[in-house]
Coordinates of C-alpha atoms in Angstrom, one line a residue:
X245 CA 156.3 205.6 71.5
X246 CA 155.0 208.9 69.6
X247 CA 154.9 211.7 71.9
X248 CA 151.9 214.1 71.0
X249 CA 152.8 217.6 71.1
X250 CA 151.2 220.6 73.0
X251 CA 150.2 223.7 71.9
X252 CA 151.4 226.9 73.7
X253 CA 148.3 227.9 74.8
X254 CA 146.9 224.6 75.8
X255 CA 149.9 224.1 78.4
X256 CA 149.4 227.1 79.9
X257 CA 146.0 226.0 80.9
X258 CA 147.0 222.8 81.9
X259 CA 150.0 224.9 84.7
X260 CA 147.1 226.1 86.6
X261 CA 145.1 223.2 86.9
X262 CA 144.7 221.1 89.9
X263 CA 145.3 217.3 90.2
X264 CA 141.5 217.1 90.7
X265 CA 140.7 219.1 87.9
X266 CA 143.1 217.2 85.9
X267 CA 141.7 213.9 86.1
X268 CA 138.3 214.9 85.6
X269 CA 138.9 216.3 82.1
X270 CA 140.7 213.2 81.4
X271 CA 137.7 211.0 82.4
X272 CA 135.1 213.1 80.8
X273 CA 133.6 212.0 77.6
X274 CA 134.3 214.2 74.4
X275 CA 132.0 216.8 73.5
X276 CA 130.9 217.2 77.8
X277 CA 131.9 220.7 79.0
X278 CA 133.9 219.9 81.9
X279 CA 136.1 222.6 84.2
X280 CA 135.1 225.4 81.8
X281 CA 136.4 223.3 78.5
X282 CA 135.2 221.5 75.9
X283 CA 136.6 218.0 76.1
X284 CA 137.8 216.5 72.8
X285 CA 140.6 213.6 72.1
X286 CA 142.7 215.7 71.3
X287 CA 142.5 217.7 74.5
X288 CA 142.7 214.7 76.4
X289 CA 145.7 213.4 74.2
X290 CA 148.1 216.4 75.4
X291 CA 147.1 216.7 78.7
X292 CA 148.3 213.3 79.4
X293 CA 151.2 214.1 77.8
X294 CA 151.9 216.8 80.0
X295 CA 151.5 214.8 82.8
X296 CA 153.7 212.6 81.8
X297 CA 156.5 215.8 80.4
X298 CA 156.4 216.3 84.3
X299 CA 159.2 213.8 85.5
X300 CA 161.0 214.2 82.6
X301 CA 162.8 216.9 80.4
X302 CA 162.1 216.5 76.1
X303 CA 165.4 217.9 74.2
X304 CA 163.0 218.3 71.1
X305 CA 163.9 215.3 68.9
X306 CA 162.3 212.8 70.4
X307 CA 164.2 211.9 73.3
X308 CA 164.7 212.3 77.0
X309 CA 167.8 213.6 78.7
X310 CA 168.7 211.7 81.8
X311 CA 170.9 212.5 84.8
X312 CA 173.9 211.6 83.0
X313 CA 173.4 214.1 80.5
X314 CA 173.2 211.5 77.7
X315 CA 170.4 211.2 75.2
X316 CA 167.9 208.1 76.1
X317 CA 164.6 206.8 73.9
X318 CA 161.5 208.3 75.3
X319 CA 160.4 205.3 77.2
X320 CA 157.4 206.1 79.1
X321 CA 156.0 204.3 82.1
X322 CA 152.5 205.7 80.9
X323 CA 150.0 204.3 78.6
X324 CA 150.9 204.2 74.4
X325 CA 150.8 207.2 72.9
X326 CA 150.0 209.0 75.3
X327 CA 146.1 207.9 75.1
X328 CA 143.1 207.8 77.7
X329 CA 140.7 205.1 77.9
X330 CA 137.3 206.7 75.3
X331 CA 134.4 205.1 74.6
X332 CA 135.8 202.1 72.3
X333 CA 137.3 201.3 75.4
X334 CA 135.6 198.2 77.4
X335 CA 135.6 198.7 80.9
X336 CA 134.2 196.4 84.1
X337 CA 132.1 197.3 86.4
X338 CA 131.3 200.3 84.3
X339 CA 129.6 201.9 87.4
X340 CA 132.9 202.0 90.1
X341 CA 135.2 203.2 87.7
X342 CA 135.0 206.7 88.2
X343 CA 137.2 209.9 88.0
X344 CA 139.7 209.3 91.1
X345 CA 139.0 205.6 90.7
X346 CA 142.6 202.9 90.7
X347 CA 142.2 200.6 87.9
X348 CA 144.4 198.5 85.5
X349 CA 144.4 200.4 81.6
X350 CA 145.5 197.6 79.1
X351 CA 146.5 198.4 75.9
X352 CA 148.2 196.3 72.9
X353 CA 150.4 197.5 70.4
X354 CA 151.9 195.0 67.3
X355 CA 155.1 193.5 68.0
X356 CA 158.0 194.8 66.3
X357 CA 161.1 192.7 66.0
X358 CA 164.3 193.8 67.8
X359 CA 166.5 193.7 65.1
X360 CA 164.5 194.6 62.4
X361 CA 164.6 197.7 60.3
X362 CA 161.3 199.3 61.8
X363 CA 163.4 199.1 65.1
X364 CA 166.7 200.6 64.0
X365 CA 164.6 203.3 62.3
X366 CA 166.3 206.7 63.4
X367 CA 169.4 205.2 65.2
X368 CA 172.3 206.5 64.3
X369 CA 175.1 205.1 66.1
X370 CA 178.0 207.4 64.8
X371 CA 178.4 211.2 65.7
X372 CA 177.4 213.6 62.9
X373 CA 180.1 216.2 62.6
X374 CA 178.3 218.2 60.3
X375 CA 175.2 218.4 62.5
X376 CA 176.7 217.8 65.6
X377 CA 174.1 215.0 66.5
X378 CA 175.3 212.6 69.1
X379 CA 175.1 209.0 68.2
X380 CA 172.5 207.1 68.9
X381 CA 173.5 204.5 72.3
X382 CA 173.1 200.8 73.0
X383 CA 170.6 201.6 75.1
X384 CA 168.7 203.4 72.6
X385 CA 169.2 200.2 70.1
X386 CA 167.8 197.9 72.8
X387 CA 164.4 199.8 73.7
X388 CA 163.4 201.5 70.3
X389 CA 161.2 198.1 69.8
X390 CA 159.0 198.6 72.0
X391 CA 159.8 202.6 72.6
X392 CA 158.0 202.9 69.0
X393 CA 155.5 200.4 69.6
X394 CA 152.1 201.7 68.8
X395 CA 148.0 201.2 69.7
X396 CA 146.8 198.3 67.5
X397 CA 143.4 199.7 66.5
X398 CA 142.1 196.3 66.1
X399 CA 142.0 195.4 69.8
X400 CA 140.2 197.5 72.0
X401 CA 141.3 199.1 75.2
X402 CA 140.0 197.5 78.5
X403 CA 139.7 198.8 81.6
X404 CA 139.6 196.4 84.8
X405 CA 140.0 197.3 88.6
X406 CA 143.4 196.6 90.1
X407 CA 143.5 193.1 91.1
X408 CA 143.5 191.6 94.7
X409 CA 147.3 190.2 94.8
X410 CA 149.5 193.0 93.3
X411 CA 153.0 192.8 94.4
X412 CA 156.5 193.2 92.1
X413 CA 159.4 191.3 92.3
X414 CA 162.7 192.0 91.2
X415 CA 165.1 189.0 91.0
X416 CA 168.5 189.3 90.2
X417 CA 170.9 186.1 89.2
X418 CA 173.3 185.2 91.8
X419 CA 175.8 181.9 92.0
X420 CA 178.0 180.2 94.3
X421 CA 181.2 179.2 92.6
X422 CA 183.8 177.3 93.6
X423 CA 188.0 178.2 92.8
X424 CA 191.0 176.8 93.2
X425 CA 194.0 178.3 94.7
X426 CA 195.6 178.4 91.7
X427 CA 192.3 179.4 89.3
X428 CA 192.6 182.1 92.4
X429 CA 195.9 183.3 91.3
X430 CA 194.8 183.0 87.8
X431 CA 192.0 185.6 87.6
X432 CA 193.7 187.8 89.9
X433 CA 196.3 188.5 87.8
X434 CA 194.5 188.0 84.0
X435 CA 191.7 190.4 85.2
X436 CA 191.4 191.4 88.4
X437 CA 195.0 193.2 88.5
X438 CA 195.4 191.6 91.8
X439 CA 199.4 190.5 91.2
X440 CA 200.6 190.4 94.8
X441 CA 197.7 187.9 95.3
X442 CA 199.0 186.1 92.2
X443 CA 202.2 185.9 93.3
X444 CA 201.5 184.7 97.1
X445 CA 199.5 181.9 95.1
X446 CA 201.9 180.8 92.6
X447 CA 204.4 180.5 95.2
X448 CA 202.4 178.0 97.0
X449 CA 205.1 175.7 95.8
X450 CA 204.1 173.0 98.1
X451 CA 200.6 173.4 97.9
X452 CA 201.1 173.3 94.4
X453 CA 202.8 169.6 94.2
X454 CA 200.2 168.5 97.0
X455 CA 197.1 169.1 94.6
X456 CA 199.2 167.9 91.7
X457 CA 199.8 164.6 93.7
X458 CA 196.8 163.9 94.5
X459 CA 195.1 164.2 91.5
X460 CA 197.5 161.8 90.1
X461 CA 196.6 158.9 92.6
X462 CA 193.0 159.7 92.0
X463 CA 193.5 159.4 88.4
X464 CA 195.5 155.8 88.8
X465 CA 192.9 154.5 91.4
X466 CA 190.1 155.2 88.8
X467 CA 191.8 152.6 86.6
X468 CA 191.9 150.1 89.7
X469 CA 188.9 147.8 88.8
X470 CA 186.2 147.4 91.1
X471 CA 187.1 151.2 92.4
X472 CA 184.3 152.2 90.5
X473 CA 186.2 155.2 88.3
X474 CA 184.6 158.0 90.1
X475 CA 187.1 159.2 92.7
X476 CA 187.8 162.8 92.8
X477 CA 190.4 164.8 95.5
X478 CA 188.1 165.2 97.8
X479 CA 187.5 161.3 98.1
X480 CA 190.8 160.7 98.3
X481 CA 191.8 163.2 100.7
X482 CA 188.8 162.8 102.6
X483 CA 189.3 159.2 103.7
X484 CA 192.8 158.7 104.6
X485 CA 194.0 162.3 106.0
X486 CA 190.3 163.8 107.2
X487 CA 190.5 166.8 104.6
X488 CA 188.8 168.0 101.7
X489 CA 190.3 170.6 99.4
X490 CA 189.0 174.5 100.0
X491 CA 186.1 175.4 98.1
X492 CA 187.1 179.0 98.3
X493 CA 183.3 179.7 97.5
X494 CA 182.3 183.2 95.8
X495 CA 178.7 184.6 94.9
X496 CA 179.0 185.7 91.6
X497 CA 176.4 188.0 89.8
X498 CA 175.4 186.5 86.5
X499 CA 172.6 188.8 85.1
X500 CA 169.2 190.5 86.0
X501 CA 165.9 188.5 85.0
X502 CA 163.0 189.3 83.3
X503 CA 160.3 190.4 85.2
X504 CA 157.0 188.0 85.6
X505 CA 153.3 189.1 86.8
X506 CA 150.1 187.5 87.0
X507 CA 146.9 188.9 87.5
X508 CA 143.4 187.2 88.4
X509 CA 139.6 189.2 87.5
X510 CA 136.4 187.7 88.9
X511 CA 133.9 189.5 86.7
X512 CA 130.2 189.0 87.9
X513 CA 127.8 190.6 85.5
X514 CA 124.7 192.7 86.4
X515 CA 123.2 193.2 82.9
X516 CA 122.7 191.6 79.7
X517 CA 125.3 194.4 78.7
X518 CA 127.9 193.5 81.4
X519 CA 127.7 189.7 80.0
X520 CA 128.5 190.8 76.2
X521 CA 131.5 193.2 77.9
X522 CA 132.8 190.5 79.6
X523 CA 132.6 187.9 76.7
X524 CA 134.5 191.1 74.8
X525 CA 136.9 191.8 77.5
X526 CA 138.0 187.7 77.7
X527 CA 138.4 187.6 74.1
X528 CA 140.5 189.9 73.2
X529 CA 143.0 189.1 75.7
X530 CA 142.6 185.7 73.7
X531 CA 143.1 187.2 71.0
X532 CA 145.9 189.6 71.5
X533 CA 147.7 186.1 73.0
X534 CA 147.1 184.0 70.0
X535 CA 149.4 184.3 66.3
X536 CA 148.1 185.1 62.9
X537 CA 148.4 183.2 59.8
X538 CA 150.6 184.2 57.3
X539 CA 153.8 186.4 57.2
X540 CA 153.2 190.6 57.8
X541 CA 153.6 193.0 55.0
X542 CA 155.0 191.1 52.2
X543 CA 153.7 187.9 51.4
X544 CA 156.8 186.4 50.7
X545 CA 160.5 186.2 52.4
X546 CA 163.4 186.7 50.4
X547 CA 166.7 185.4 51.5
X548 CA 170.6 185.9 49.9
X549 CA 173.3 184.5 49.8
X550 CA 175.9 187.5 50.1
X551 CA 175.8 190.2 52.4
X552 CA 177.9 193.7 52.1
X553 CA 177.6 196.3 55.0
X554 CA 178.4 199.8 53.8
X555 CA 180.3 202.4 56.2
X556 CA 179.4 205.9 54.7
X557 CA 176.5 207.6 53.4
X558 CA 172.6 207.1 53.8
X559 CA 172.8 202.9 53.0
X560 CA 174.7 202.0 56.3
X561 CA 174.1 198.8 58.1
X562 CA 174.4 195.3 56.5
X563 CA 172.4 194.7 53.3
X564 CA 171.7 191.6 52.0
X565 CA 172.7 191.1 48.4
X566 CA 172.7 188.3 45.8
X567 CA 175.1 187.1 43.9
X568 CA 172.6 186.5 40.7
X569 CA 172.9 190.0 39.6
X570 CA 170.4 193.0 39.4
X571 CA 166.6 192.7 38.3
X572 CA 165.4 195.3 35.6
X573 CA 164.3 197.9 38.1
X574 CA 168.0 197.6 40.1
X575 CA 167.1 195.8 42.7
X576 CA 168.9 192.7 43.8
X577 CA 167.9 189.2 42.6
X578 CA 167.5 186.6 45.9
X579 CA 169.0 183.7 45.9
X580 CA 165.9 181.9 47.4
X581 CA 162.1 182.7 48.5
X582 CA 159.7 181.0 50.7
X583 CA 156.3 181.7 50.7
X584 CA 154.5 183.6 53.5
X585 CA 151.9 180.8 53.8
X586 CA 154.7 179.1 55.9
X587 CA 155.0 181.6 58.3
X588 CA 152.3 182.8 61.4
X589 CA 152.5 186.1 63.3
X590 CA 153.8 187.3 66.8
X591 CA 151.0 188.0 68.8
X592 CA 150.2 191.3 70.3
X593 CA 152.2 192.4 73.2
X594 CA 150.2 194.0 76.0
X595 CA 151.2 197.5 77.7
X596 CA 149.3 197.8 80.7
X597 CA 149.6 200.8 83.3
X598 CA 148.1 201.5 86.9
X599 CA 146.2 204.2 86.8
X600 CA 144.6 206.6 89.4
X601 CA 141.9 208.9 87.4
X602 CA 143.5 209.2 83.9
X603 CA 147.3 209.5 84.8
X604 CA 149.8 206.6 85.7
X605 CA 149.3 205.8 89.4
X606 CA 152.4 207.3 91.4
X607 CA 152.5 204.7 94.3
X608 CA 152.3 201.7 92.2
X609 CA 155.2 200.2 90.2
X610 CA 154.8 199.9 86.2
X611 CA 155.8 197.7 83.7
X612 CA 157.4 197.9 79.9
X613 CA 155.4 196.4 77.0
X614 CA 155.0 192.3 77.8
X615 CA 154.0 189.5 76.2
X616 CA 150.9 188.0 77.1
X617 CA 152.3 184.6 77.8
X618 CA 149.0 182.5 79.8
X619 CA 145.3 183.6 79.4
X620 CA 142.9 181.1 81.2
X621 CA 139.2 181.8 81.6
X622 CA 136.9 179.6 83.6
X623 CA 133.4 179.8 83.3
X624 CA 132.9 178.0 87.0
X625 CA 134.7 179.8 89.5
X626 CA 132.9 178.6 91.8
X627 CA 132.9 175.2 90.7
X628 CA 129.5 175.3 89.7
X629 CA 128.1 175.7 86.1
X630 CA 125.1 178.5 86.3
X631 CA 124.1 180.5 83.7
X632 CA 121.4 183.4 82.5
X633 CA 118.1 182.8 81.0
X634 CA 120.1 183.5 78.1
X635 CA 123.0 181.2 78.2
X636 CA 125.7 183.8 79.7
X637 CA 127.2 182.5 82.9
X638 CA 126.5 184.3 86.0
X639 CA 130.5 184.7 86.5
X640 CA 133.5 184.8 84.8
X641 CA 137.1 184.3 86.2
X642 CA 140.4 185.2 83.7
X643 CA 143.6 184.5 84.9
X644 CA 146.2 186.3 83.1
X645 CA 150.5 185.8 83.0
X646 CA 152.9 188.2 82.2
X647 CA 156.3 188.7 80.8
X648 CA 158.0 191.8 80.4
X649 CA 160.1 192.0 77.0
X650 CA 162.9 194.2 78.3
X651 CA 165.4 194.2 81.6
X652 CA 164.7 197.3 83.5
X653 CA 168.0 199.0 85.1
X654 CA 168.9 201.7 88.1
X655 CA 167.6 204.5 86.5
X656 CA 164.3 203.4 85.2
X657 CA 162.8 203.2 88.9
X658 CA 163.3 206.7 88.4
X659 CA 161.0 206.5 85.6
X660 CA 158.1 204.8 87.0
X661 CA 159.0 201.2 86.5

């Protein structure tokens, strides 16, 4: 995400303004005076960003410095690049979004793959002694795909009031499993550094033989036709002494999930105008959700059959290489190509942000970049079919499904998310 720079005198401006003032120069329209000033894009482009430089400290280079003192990808819970919804941007209903209004600011930016070179553009991930440069962390790796995603021009901005059922969950992979005594002992003392537990296990000599035992006349009734060949301990145990084996149950962690968020707009127009904004506003969520034909940038894949990865220098990282020799202009010949006609594009993923005026909403919890995984749009809410004199219906319901592309962690709450 491209941070837009602000001019000296500018920021000093923007230090004595009030909250008020603040967001009505970033809902004014360009060329208004508003608060004393001219309003232009431009103007409106670095005051955001110095509402968003608020929470966080810029070291100069295009990151943020965290409380840990390391070096983190400017991830921004506010809108891409730093933008304001203009005038290309469609908005519904045009007359209650106002200056201090809460509404929902989507925007969509192209997808950019996570391990693809447009993504490990500017990473570094080995000190620079000669510079002194840190190297560039894991976590940087993991968000510069959507960090430097940008505004895709084609698909207007869309402005819609916050929706009825807003709520965030966090969920967070959790399972009950099951050890043995001696699986006990066993992790204890391979990873856990738990020895004296290991020991007090292992010694279990007669426990030991016991479990041994009884596995073996589970595993010789099994054979026994008619048994059926699905006893286990438990059974055993279970019918002839009144005991089953110890779970020794633990809840174990397994990993954080992606978070998920749906939101539903009734849109009702007044106008002829409101009924073309609405048809605008439905379709280019459909669009932004739907693929495009043919492979992006080059027409055609190449593919090789060697690869070399190359420690020093400005080539670092793995190259793919052929085995076919050179072509006239030194390139590599490829061992194969398929034709981009066989491939269709990601869709567009979706970065929207609550807002309150023109600046991220404080109260309300954001999200990263997400793919827009449902769009529905029913043209009979009501379950009834009505329409306009002129064919446009008289409402307009869009149900829309989220999924965000990247885990969030502790320290991003901090940051808005």
């Amino acid at each position: 995400m491209a941070t837009t720079p602000i001019s000296d005198s500018n920021r000093a401006v923007f230090e004595t303004l009030t909250s008020g003032q603040i967001s009505r120069i970033l809902m004014a329209k360009p060329g208004t005076n508003t608060e004393g000033v001219v309003i232009t894009n431009d103007l409106k482009r670095e005051l955001n960003q110095f509402q968003l430089d608020k929470t966080a400290k810029p070291t100069g280079d295009g990151f943020m410095s965290n409380e840990f003192g390391r070096l983190e990808i400017n991830l921004s819970s506010g809108p891409l690049d730093g933008q304001t919804p203009g005038t290309s941007t469609q908005r519904w209903p045009v007359d209650q979004i106002q200056a201090e209004t809460d509404y929902v600011f989507f925007q969509f930016g192209k997808y950019i793959p996570p391990f693809g070179k447009e993504a490990a553009e500017g990473l570094n991930f080995r000190d620079n002694e000669n510079t002194g440069q840190k190297a560039s962390t894991k976590r940087q790796g993991y968000e510069s795909s959507i960090a430097k995603m940008e505004v895709d021009p084609s698909l207007p901005g869309i402005m819609l009031p916050i929706p009825q059922d807003l709520s965030n969950t966090i969920a967070g992979g959790w399972q009950g499993k099951s050890f043995s005594g001696v699986g006990r002992a066993a992790i204890a003392a391979a990873a856990g550094g738990n020895n004296a537990f290991a020991l007090q296990k292992v010694g279990d000599f007669s426990g030991n033989i016991k479990a041994i035992q009884e596995s073996l006349t589970t595993t010789v009734l099994n054979l026994v036709p008619g048994v059926g060949g699905n006893l286990d301990i438990n059974d055993i145990s279970g019918s002839t002494k009144g005991t089953v084996l110890n779970p020794n149950a633990e809840l174990l962690y397994d990993a954080p999930e992606l978070r998920e968020i749906g939101m539903t707009f009734k849109m009702v127009p007044k106008n002829a105008n409101e009924a073309a904004t609405i048809r605008t506003i439905c379709n280019t969520f459909r669009r932004a959700a739907l693929p495009s034909w043919g492979a992006a940038g080059e027409d055609d894949l190449n593919f090789h059959n060697k690869v070399t990865y190359a420690t020093s220098g400005d080539s670092q990282g793995a190259t793919g290489r052929s085995g076919l020799g050179k072509n006239e202009d030194g390139s590599y010949k490829t061992a194969g190509k398929i034709s981009g006609e066989n491939f269709i594009r990601v869709p567009s993923l979706c970065k929207f942000t609550f807002m309150k005026g023109n600046a991220p909403h404080e109260w309300l919890t954001q999200y990263k970049p997400c793919a827009l995984s449902n769009v529905v749009v029913n043209f009979t809410p009501d379950n009834t079919y009505a329409t306009y004199s002129d064919g446009s219906p008289v409402a307009t319901e869009i149900r829309l499904s989220f999924q965000e592309t990247k885990l969030i962690f502790r320290d991003d709450v901090g940051k808005g998310f």
